[in-house]
Amino acid sequence: MRWGTFGVLSLSLPLGMMSNAGAQEVTAAVEPAEPETPTLEIGDNALPGGDLISYPAALPARVVAAAVSLGGGMRNTLLGPAHKMKRGTTSAGVGFSPTPWLSASLELTGYYDSHSGTGFTGTGAVGEPHLTLRAGKFDGKMGFGGQVRVWVPGKDAPSIVPGATSADLRGLFLTQAGPARVAINAGFRLDNSAATVEDDMGGRVVYTEVVDNVSVGVSEWSAATGGIRVAYPTGKLVIGAEVMAEYYVGEDAPGLAVLAQGDVRLALSKMLTAEFYVSGSKMPGVTLTEVASGAIPLIAYQPVIGAGIGLQARFGGSKSPVIVGGGDGGTGGGEDTPPPAKLGNLTGRVLDDAGQPLANATITVTGTDGKVVTATSGADGTWSVEGLPLGDVNIEVVASERIASKSVVSVREGANSVADTALAPQLPPGTIYCKIRDFSGKPVQASVIIEPGGKTIQTAADGSCEVPIAPGTYSVTVSAPGYRAQTTTYVVDQNGSTIVGAELNK
């Protein structure tokens, strides 16, 4: 059994990326909503990310996270046709973020191997603590960061070998791609763990059992690393898939190893998340000559296929779920507040009848929630309104000595553009005068309907009326009880007078 303890190394500081929205010339007095930031998964090391790929994000303020996992896997024919290896794995981690951009965790990982097959019997166990320091920030859309993971392996428990101190250095990137998030890691593992299997003379230990070479969990070579994770949150579930490639470097290095995992995480409560995962690997092979000579390349051999379960918990801060969409995404203040409503913005332009920008027009927008927001067009005719609820809104555009315009627009999340609004001038009105008689010349009190517009006027007892109206062509219908209705077309001129002199028949 081999165990080690951890040491402390320095931390390099990365850059965080934050979005910055540009201001518009004319805006309504409505406060824009903060961007909604999705919450993030917690990995085996109790920090945001998957089990293989890390996120450049911190835990929420005042939150301590814990993660445990238990699993198993198998690999056959690694050392020969009859060789079978079964592995049980376990891990436990605790993470904390003292600032919105800095995180630290301590994780204990271990496994137990059982080998069988003719000539390949034996067992082996390895346990190691790992210290992770991470810096970075995710604003809900994009983030960059960096991470260092340090461990000091030992020989027989309890022991440490300072010369075996190893470190995994990574650059981290995360972006929100629609509902999904995509994380990319790239870096280098400086691996000195093979120092734990050197004898007193500085040579490599010769194991009595050949299977110990593949269970000792150390590597003779450092490795360049890189990988990707895609996670899709839906309701209380997050479905994730990740791949990590490790390319061993150095003299006689065995080449490429690939690790992969698929996982499903379910929010059991606001503080507890369960995980089920399946894993696989493609490791460099071992030749029969290497087995016969005992010179088996030392790398951390992994099962071809495996599966397991995990449990992640968070304590303190907000009680919103860790893995469900919405919330502070591990970057907020941890307050127990609901996620902000999804909102949209409107922009448009007001023109005159000649197509030129029209300034100082008043735009009134009535949202689905009944809230009324106003804006004023600028010198270039443009206007904007922010923070509107999603759905249909009513827009009215009014300008001095212009005919008002009304329309209905559907607002979607984010930016929305409204078609240009052209306002025609109001012409000086004309007048319609009514003089309604029957066939004998007797005055008749009648109803007068003017179309278009549906304007209805009741004449006086002497059959007269006076109606100011905009210039245009109108259809005028005159009706009275006991008389046949009469419809006639009239043209009204600017500042003109039009006489409706109907004679009604019974």
Coordinates of C-alpha atoms in Angstrom, one line a residue:
M1 CA 0.0 0.0 0.0
R2 CA 1.4 3.4 -1.0
W3 CA 0.2 6.7 0.6
G4 CA 1.5 10.3 0.5
T5 CA 0.9 13.7 1.9
F6 CA 0.5 17.1 0.2
G7 CA 2.7 20.1 -0.1
V8 CA 2.0 23.8 -0.9
L9 CA 3.2 25.4 -4.1
S10 CA 2.8 28.9 -5.6
L11 CA -0.2 30.0 -7.6
S12 CA -0.1 31.8 -11.0
L13 CA -2.9 34.4 -11.6
P14 CA -5.0 34.2 -14.8
L15 CA -7.3 36.8 -16.3
G16 CA -11.1 36.8 -16.0
M17 CA -13.4 37.9 -18.8
M18 CA -16.4 40.0 -18.1
S19 CA -19.0 41.3 -20.6
N20 CA -19.4 45.0 -21.2
A21 CA -22.5 46.4 -22.8
G22 CA -22.3 49.6 -24.8
A23 CA -24.6 52.5 -24.1
Q24 CA -27.1 53.8 -26.6
E25 CA -27.8 57.5 -27.3
V26 CA -31.4 57.5 -26.1
T27 CA -32.7 55.0 -23.5
A28 CA -35.8 54.8 -21.4
A29 CA -35.6 55.1 -17.6
V30 CA -35.8 51.3 -16.9
E31 CA -33.0 49.6 -15.1
P32 CA -31.5 46.7 -17.2
A33 CA -31.6 43.3 -15.6
E34 CA -28.4 41.6 -14.5
P35 CA -27.4 38.7 -16.8
E36 CA -28.7 35.3 -15.7
T37 CA -25.8 33.1 -14.8
P38 CA -26.3 29.3 -14.8
T39 CA -25.0 27.4 -11.8
L40 CA -22.2 24.9 -12.2
E41 CA -21.5 21.2 -11.5
I42 CA -19.2 20.1 -8.7
G43 CA -16.4 17.7 -9.5
D44 CA -14.6 15.1 -7.3
N45 CA -12.3 17.8 -6.0
A46 CA -15.4 19.7 -4.7
L47 CA -14.9 22.6 -7.1
P48 CA -16.9 23.6 -10.2
G49 CA -16.4 21.3 -13.1
G50 CA -16.5 17.7 -14.1
D51 CA -14.3 14.9 -12.7
L52 CA -11.8 15.2 -15.5
I53 CA -12.2 18.8 -16.7
S54 CA -12.2 21.9 -14.5
Y55 CA -14.2 25.1 -14.8
P56 CA -12.6 28.6 -14.3
A57 CA -15.2 29.5 -11.6
A58 CA -15.4 29.8 -7.9
L59 CA -18.0 28.5 -5.4
P60 CA -20.6 31.0 -4.1
A61 CA -19.5 33.2 -1.3
R62 CA -19.4 31.6 2.2
V63 CA -20.0 28.2 0.7
V64 CA -18.1 25.0 1.6
A65 CA -18.6 22.1 -0.9
A66 CA -18.0 18.4 -0.3
A67 CA -17.9 15.6 -2.8
V68 CA -17.6 11.8 -2.3
S69 CA -17.6 9.0 -4.9
L70 CA -17.4 5.3 -5.1
G71 CA -16.9 3.2 -8.2
G72 CA -15.2 0.3 -9.9
G73 CA -13.8 -0.9 -13.2
M74 CA -12.0 -3.7 -15.0
R75 CA -9.3 -4.3 -17.5
N76 CA -8.3 -7.6 -19.1
T77 CA -5.3 -8.9 -21.1
L78 CA -3.0 -6.0 -20.2
L79 CA -0.2 -8.3 -19.1
G80 CA -1.2 -11.3 -21.1
P81 CA -4.1 -13.2 -22.5
A82 CA -5.0 -14.6 -19.0
H83 CA -4.6 -11.4 -17.1
K84 CA -7.7 -9.8 -15.4
M85 CA -7.7 -6.7 -13.3
K86 CA -10.6 -5.4 -11.2
R87 CA -10.4 -2.0 -9.5
G88 CA -12.5 -0.4 -6.8
T89 CA -12.1 3.4 -6.5
T90 CA -13.1 6.0 -4.0
S91 CA -12.6 9.8 -3.5
A92 CA -13.5 12.5 -1.0
G93 CA -12.9 16.2 -1.4
V94 CA -13.7 19.5 0.4
G95 CA -13.6 22.8 -1.5
F96 CA -13.8 26.5 -0.5
S97 CA -13.6 29.9 -2.3
P98 CA -12.3 32.7 -0.1
T99 CA -12.8 35.2 -2.9
P100 CA -15.0 35.3 -6.1
W101 CA -11.9 34.4 -8.2
L102 CA -9.8 32.1 -6.0
S103 CA -10.6 28.5 -4.9
A104 CA -8.9 25.8 -3.0
S105 CA -9.7 22.1 -2.3
L106 CA -8.2 19.1 -0.6
E107 CA -9.1 15.7 -2.2
L108 CA -8.2 12.2 -1.1
T109 CA -8.3 9.6 -3.9
G110 CA -7.7 5.9 -3.5
Y111 CA -8.1 2.6 -5.3
Y112 CA -7.8 -1.1 -4.7
D113 CA -6.7 -3.6 -7.4
S114 CA -7.3 -7.3 -7.6
H115 CA -5.5 -9.3 -10.3
S116 CA -6.4 -12.8 -11.4
G117 CA -5.5 -15.3 -14.1
T118 CA -2.7 -17.9 -14.5
G119 CA 0.5 -16.3 -13.2
F120 CA -1.1 -12.9 -12.4
T121 CA -2.4 -13.0 -8.9
G122 CA -2.1 -10.3 -6.3
T123 CA -3.6 -7.1 -4.9
G124 CA -2.5 -3.5 -4.6
A125 CA -3.8 -0.3 -3.0
V126 CA -2.9 3.3 -3.5
G127 CA -4.1 6.4 -1.7
E128 CA -3.0 10.0 -2.2
P129 CA -4.2 13.5 -1.1
H130 CA -4.2 16.3 -3.7
L131 CA -4.2 20.0 -3.0
T132 CA -5.8 22.1 -5.8
L133 CA -5.5 25.9 -6.1
R134 CA -7.6 27.6 -8.8
A135 CA -8.0 31.1 -10.0
G136 CA -10.6 32.3 -12.5
K137 CA -14.0 33.8 -13.0
F138 CA -17.0 33.0 -15.1
D139 CA -19.6 35.7 -15.8
G140 CA -22.3 33.4 -17.1
K141 CA -21.1 33.8 -20.7
M142 CA -17.4 33.2 -20.7
G143 CA -14.5 32.7 -18.4
F144 CA -10.7 32.1 -18.3
G145 CA -8.6 30.8 -15.4
G146 CA -5.7 28.6 -14.3
Q147 CA -5.2 25.8 -11.9
V148 CA -2.4 23.9 -10.1
R149 CA -2.9 20.5 -8.5
V150 CA -0.1 19.3 -6.3
W151 CA 0.7 15.9 -4.6
V152 CA 3.7 14.3 -2.9
P153 CA 3.5 10.5 -3.2
G154 CA 5.1 8.2 -0.7
K155 CA 6.2 4.6 -0.3
D156 CA 4.9 2.4 2.4
A157 CA 2.3 4.2 4.6
P158 CA 2.8 6.5 6.2
S159 CA 5.6 8.2 4.3
I160 CA 6.4 10.9 1.8
V161 CA 9.2 11.2 -0.8
P162 CA 9.9 15.0 -1.4
G163 CA 11.7 14.2 -4.6
A164 CA 8.4 12.7 -5.9
T165 CA 6.5 16.0 -5.7
S166 CA 4.4 16.3 -8.8
A167 CA 2.1 19.0 -10.2
D168 CA -0.6 19.3 -12.8
L169 CA -0.7 22.8 -14.4
R170 CA -3.7 23.8 -16.5
G171 CA -5.2 26.7 -18.3
L172 CA -9.0 26.8 -18.1
F173 CA -11.7 28.1 -20.5
L174 CA -15.5 28.0 -20.2
T175 CA -18.2 29.4 -22.4
Q176 CA -22.0 29.2 -22.5
A177 CA -23.2 27.9 -25.8
G178 CA -27.0 28.3 -25.8
P179 CA -28.3 26.1 -23.0
A180 CA -25.1 24.0 -22.9
R181 CA -21.7 24.9 -21.6
V182 CA -18.4 23.9 -23.0
A183 CA -15.1 23.8 -21.1
I184 CA -11.6 23.3 -22.4
N185 CA -8.5 22.5 -20.4
A186 CA -4.9 22.4 -21.6
G187 CA -1.7 22.1 -19.7
F188 CA 1.3 20.0 -18.5
R189 CA 1.7 17.4 -15.8
L190 CA 5.2 17.5 -14.2
D191 CA 5.3 13.9 -12.9
N192 CA 8.0 12.8 -10.5
S193 CA 6.0 10.1 -8.8
A194 CA 8.3 7.3 -10.1
A195 CA 10.8 8.5 -7.4
T196 CA 8.7 6.5 -5.0
V197 CA 9.7 3.2 -6.6
E198 CA 13.5 3.8 -6.6
D199 CA 15.6 1.5 -4.4
D200 CA 18.3 2.8 -2.0
M201 CA 20.8 2.8 -4.8
G202 CA 18.6 5.0 -7.0
G203 CA 17.6 2.2 -9.3
R204 CA 14.1 1.0 -10.0
V205 CA 12.5 -1.4 -7.5
V206 CA 12.1 -4.9 -8.9
Y207 CA 8.7 -6.2 -7.8
T208 CA 8.2 -9.8 -6.8
E209 CA 4.7 -9.8 -8.4
V210 CA 4.6 -8.5 -11.9
V211 CA 1.1 -7.1 -11.3
D212 CA 2.5 -4.6 -8.9
N213 CA 3.9 -2.7 -11.8
V214 CA 0.4 -1.7 -13.1
S215 CA -1.1 -1.1 -9.7
V216 CA 1.5 1.2 -8.1
G217 CA -0.1 4.2 -9.8
V218 CA 3.1 6.2 -10.7
S219 CA 4.5 7.4 -13.9
E220 CA 8.1 7.6 -15.3
W221 CA 7.1 10.4 -17.7
S222 CA 5.6 13.8 -17.6
A223 CA 2.7 14.5 -19.9
A224 CA 1.1 17.2 -22.0
T225 CA -2.7 17.2 -21.3
G226 CA -5.8 18.6 -22.9
G227 CA -9.5 17.9 -22.9
I228 CA -13.0 19.1 -23.3
R229 CA -16.3 18.9 -21.4
V230 CA -19.8 19.5 -22.6
A231 CA -22.6 19.8 -20.1
Y232 CA -26.4 20.3 -20.8
P233 CA -28.6 21.4 -17.9
T234 CA -32.3 20.5 -18.1
G235 CA -34.6 20.9 -15.2
K236 CA -33.0 19.2 -12.1
L237 CA -30.6 17.2 -14.3
V238 CA -27.2 18.0 -15.9
I239 CA -26.0 15.6 -18.6
G240 CA -22.3 15.8 -19.2
A241 CA -19.5 14.2 -21.3
E242 CA -15.8 14.8 -21.1
V243 CA -12.6 13.6 -22.7
M244 CA -9.0 14.1 -21.4
A245 CA -5.9 13.2 -23.5
E246 CA -2.5 12.7 -22.0
Y247 CA 0.6 12.6 -24.2
Y248 CA 3.6 11.2 -22.4
V249 CA 6.9 13.0 -23.2
G250 CA 10.5 12.0 -22.7
E251 CA 12.8 9.2 -23.8
D252 CA 11.0 5.9 -24.7
A253 CA 7.7 7.5 -23.6
P254 CA 4.7 5.2 -24.4
G255 CA 2.7 7.8 -26.3
L256 CA -1.0 8.7 -25.9
A257 CA -3.6 7.8 -23.2
V258 CA -7.2 8.9 -23.5
L259 CA -9.7 9.0 -20.6
A260 CA -13.4 9.6 -21.1
Q261 CA -16.5 9.9 -18.9
G262 CA -20.2 10.4 -19.2
D263 CA -22.2 11.5 -16.2
V264 CA -25.7 12.4 -15.1
R265 CA -26.2 14.7 -12.1
L266 CA -29.6 15.0 -10.3
A267 CA -30.4 17.7 -7.7
L268 CA -31.9 15.8 -4.8
S269 CA -32.5 18.9 -2.8
K270 CA -31.3 22.5 -2.8
M271 CA -28.0 21.5 -1.1
L272 CA -27.5 17.9 -2.3
T273 CA -26.7 16.4 -5.7
A274 CA -26.3 12.8 -6.8
E275 CA -24.1 11.6 -9.7
F276 CA -23.9 8.5 -11.8
Y277 CA -21.1 8.1 -14.2
V278 CA -19.6 5.6 -16.7
S279 CA -15.9 5.9 -17.7
G280 CA -13.5 4.4 -20.2
S281 CA -9.9 4.7 -21.2
K282 CA -7.5 3.8 -24.0
M283 CA -4.0 3.3 -22.5
P284 CA -0.7 2.3 -24.1
G285 CA -0.2 -1.4 -24.2
V286 CA 2.4 -3.7 -22.6
T287 CA 4.4 -6.2 -24.7
L288 CA 5.0 -9.8 -23.6
T289 CA 8.8 -9.0 -23.7
E290 CA 8.3 -6.2 -21.2
V291 CA 6.3 -8.5 -19.0
A292 CA 8.9 -11.3 -19.2
S293 CA 11.8 -8.9 -18.3
G294 CA 9.9 -7.1 -15.6
A295 CA 10.6 -3.8 -17.3
I296 CA 7.0 -2.8 -17.7
P297 CA 6.5 1.0 -18.4
L298 CA 5.3 2.7 -15.3
I299 CA 2.3 4.9 -15.9
A300 CA -1.1 5.2 -14.1
Y301 CA -2.9 2.4 -15.9
Q302 CA -6.7 2.8 -15.8
P303 CA -9.6 0.3 -16.3
V304 CA -10.9 0.0 -19.8
I305 CA -14.4 0.5 -18.5
G306 CA -15.8 1.6 -15.2
A307 CA -18.9 3.1 -13.5
G308 CA -19.7 4.7 -10.2
I309 CA -21.8 7.0 -8.1
G310 CA -21.1 10.3 -6.4
L311 CA -22.7 12.7 -4.0
Q312 CA -22.0 16.4 -3.7
A313 CA -23.1 18.8 -1.0
R314 CA -22.8 22.5 -0.2
F315 CA -23.0 24.2 3.1
G316 CA -23.6 27.8 3.9
G317 CA -24.4 30.7 1.6
S318 CA -27.4 30.4 -0.7
K319 CA -29.5 27.3 -0.6
S320 CA -30.2 27.3 -4.3
P321 CA -29.2 24.1 -6.1
V322 CA -25.6 23.7 -7.3
I323 CA -26.3 22.1 -10.7
V324 CA -29.6 23.5 -11.9
G325 CA -29.9 26.4 -14.4
G326 CA -30.3 29.8 -12.7
G327 CA -28.8 31.2 -9.5
D328 CA -25.4 32.8 -9.0
G329 CA -23.3 30.3 -10.9
G330 CA -20.7 30.2 -8.2
T331 CA -19.8 33.8 -8.8
G332 CA -22.5 35.8 -6.9
G333 CA -23.0 36.8 -3.3
G334 CA -24.8 33.6 -2.3
E335 CA -28.0 35.4 -1.3
D336 CA -31.3 33.4 -1.2
T337 CA -33.0 35.2 -4.0
P338 CA -34.9 33.9 -7.1
P339 CA -33.3 34.1 -10.5
P340 CA -34.1 37.3 -12.4
A341 CA -36.9 37.2 -15.0
K342 CA -36.0 37.0 -18.6
L343 CA -36.3 40.4 -20.3
G344 CA -36.0 42.0 -23.7
N345 CA -34.9 45.4 -25.2
L346 CA -36.6 47.3 -28.0
T347 CA -34.9 49.7 -30.5
G348 CA -36.6 51.7 -33.3
R349 CA -36.5 54.8 -35.4
V350 CA -39.1 57.5 -36.2
L351 CA -39.2 59.2 -39.6
D352 CA -41.3 61.9 -41.2
D353 CA -43.3 61.4 -44.4
A354 CA -40.2 62.3 -46.5
G355 CA -38.1 59.6 -44.8
Q356 CA -36.1 62.0 -42.7
P357 CA -35.3 61.4 -39.0
L358 CA -38.0 62.9 -36.7
A359 CA -36.7 64.0 -33.2
N360 CA -38.6 64.5 -30.0
A361 CA -41.3 62.0 -30.8
T362 CA -42.8 60.3 -27.7
I363 CA -42.8 56.5 -27.7
T364 CA -45.1 54.7 -25.2
V365 CA -44.7 51.0 -24.7
T366 CA -47.2 49.0 -22.6
G367 CA -45.9 45.6 -21.5
T368 CA -47.7 42.4 -20.8
D369 CA -47.5 43.1 -17.1
G370 CA -49.3 46.4 -17.6
K371 CA -46.2 48.5 -17.0
V372 CA -45.9 51.6 -19.1
V373 CA -42.5 52.8 -20.3
T374 CA -41.8 55.9 -22.4
A375 CA -38.9 57.0 -24.5
T376 CA -38.1 60.0 -26.7
S377 CA -36.5 59.8 -30.2
G378 CA -33.1 61.5 -30.6
A379 CA -31.8 63.8 -33.3
D380 CA -31.3 60.8 -35.5
G381 CA -34.8 59.5 -34.8
T382 CA -33.7 56.5 -32.9
W383 CA -35.1 55.4 -29.5
S384 CA -34.7 52.4 -27.2
V385 CA -36.5 50.8 -24.3
E386 CA -34.9 48.2 -21.9
G387 CA -36.1 45.7 -19.4
L388 CA -39.4 44.7 -21.0
P389 CA -41.2 41.4 -20.1
L390 CA -41.3 38.9 -22.9
G391 CA -44.4 38.7 -25.1
D392 CA -46.6 41.2 -27.1
V393 CA -46.3 44.9 -26.2
N394 CA -48.3 47.8 -27.5
I395 CA -46.4 50.7 -29.0
E396 CA -47.7 54.2 -29.7
V397 CA -45.6 56.9 -31.4
V398 CA -46.8 60.5 -31.1
A399 CA -45.3 63.7 -32.5
S400 CA -46.5 67.3 -32.7
E401 CA -48.7 68.0 -35.8
R402 CA -48.3 64.4 -36.9
I403 CA -50.8 61.5 -37.1
A404 CA -50.0 59.1 -34.3
S405 CA -49.0 55.5 -35.0
K406 CA -50.0 52.4 -33.1
S407 CA -48.6 48.8 -33.4
V408 CA -48.1 45.5 -31.6
V409 CA -44.7 44.0 -31.4
S410 CA -43.5 40.6 -29.9
V411 CA -40.6 41.0 -27.5
R412 CA -38.1 38.1 -27.2
E413 CA -35.2 37.7 -24.8
G414 CA -32.3 40.1 -25.6
A415 CA -32.2 42.7 -28.3
N416 CA -35.3 43.3 -30.6
S417 CA -35.6 45.8 -33.5
V418 CA -38.8 47.6 -34.5
A419 CA -39.4 48.6 -38.1
D420 CA -39.1 52.3 -38.9
T421 CA -42.2 54.3 -38.0
A422 CA -43.2 57.1 -40.5
L423 CA -45.6 59.7 -39.2
A424 CA -47.7 61.6 -41.7
P425 CA -48.5 65.3 -41.1
Q426 CA -51.9 66.3 -39.8
L427 CA -53.6 68.4 -42.5
P428 CA -55.8 71.4 -41.7
P429 CA -59.3 70.0 -41.2
G430 CA -62.4 70.5 -43.3
T431 CA -66.0 70.6 -42.2
I432 CA -69.1 68.5 -43.0
Y433 CA -72.4 70.4 -42.6
C434 CA -75.6 68.4 -42.4
K435 CA -79.0 69.5 -43.6
I436 CA -81.5 66.6 -43.4
R437 CA -85.1 66.9 -44.8
D438 CA -87.8 64.6 -45.9
F439 CA -89.2 64.7 -49.4
S440 CA -91.6 67.4 -48.5
G441 CA -88.9 69.7 -47.1
K442 CA -89.7 69.1 -43.5
P443 CA -86.6 68.8 -41.1
V444 CA -85.8 65.3 -39.9
Q445 CA -83.7 64.4 -36.8
A446 CA -81.4 61.7 -38.1
S447 CA -78.2 59.7 -37.5
V448 CA -75.2 60.4 -39.6
I449 CA -72.4 57.7 -39.9
I450 CA -69.1 58.7 -41.5
E451 CA -66.7 56.1 -42.9
P452 CA -63.8 55.4 -42.7
G453 CA -63.5 56.0 -39.0
G454 CA -67.0 54.9 -37.9
K455 CA -67.9 58.4 -36.6
T456 CA -71.6 58.6 -35.7
I457 CA -73.4 62.0 -35.2
Q458 CA -77.0 62.7 -34.2
T459 CA -78.4 65.8 -35.9
A460 CA -80.3 68.5 -34.1
A461 CA -84.1 68.6 -34.3
D462 CA -83.9 70.8 -37.3
G463 CA -81.8 68.2 -39.1
S464 CA -78.6 70.1 -38.9
C465 CA -75.0 69.1 -37.8
E466 CA -71.5 70.4 -38.0
V467 CA -68.5 67.9 -38.1
P468 CA -64.8 69.0 -38.2
I469 CA -62.9 66.2 -40.1
A470 CA -59.6 65.7 -41.8
P471 CA -59.4 66.1 -45.6
G472 CA -60.3 63.0 -47.5
T473 CA -63.0 61.0 -49.2
Y474 CA -65.8 59.7 -47.0
S475 CA -68.9 57.6 -47.3
V476 CA -71.8 59.2 -45.4
T477 CA -74.9 57.2 -44.4
V478 CA -78.0 59.0 -43.2
S479 CA -80.8 57.2 -41.4
A480 CA -83.9 58.0 -39.4
P481 CA -86.8 55.9 -38.0
G482 CA -89.5 55.4 -40.7
Y483 CA -87.3 56.5 -43.5
R484 CA -85.0 54.6 -46.0
A485 CA -81.3 55.0 -45.3
Q486 CA -79.3 56.9 -47.8
T487 CA -75.5 56.6 -48.5
T488 CA -73.5 59.1 -50.5
T489 CA -69.7 59.7 -51.1
Y490 CA -68.3 63.1 -50.4
V491 CA -64.9 64.7 -50.7
V492 CA -63.6 67.0 -47.9
D493 CA -60.9 69.6 -48.8
Q494 CA -58.4 71.3 -46.5
N495 CA -60.2 74.2 -44.8
G496 CA -63.2 73.4 -47.1
S497 CA -66.9 73.0 -46.3
T498 CA -69.0 70.0 -47.5
I499 CA -72.8 70.0 -47.4
V500 CA -74.6 66.8 -46.8
G501 CA -78.1 67.7 -47.9
A502 CA -80.1 64.5 -47.8
E503 CA -83.8 64.2 -48.6
L504 CA -85.2 61.0 -47.0
N505 CA -88.0 58.9 -48.4
K506 CA -90.3 56.7 -46.5

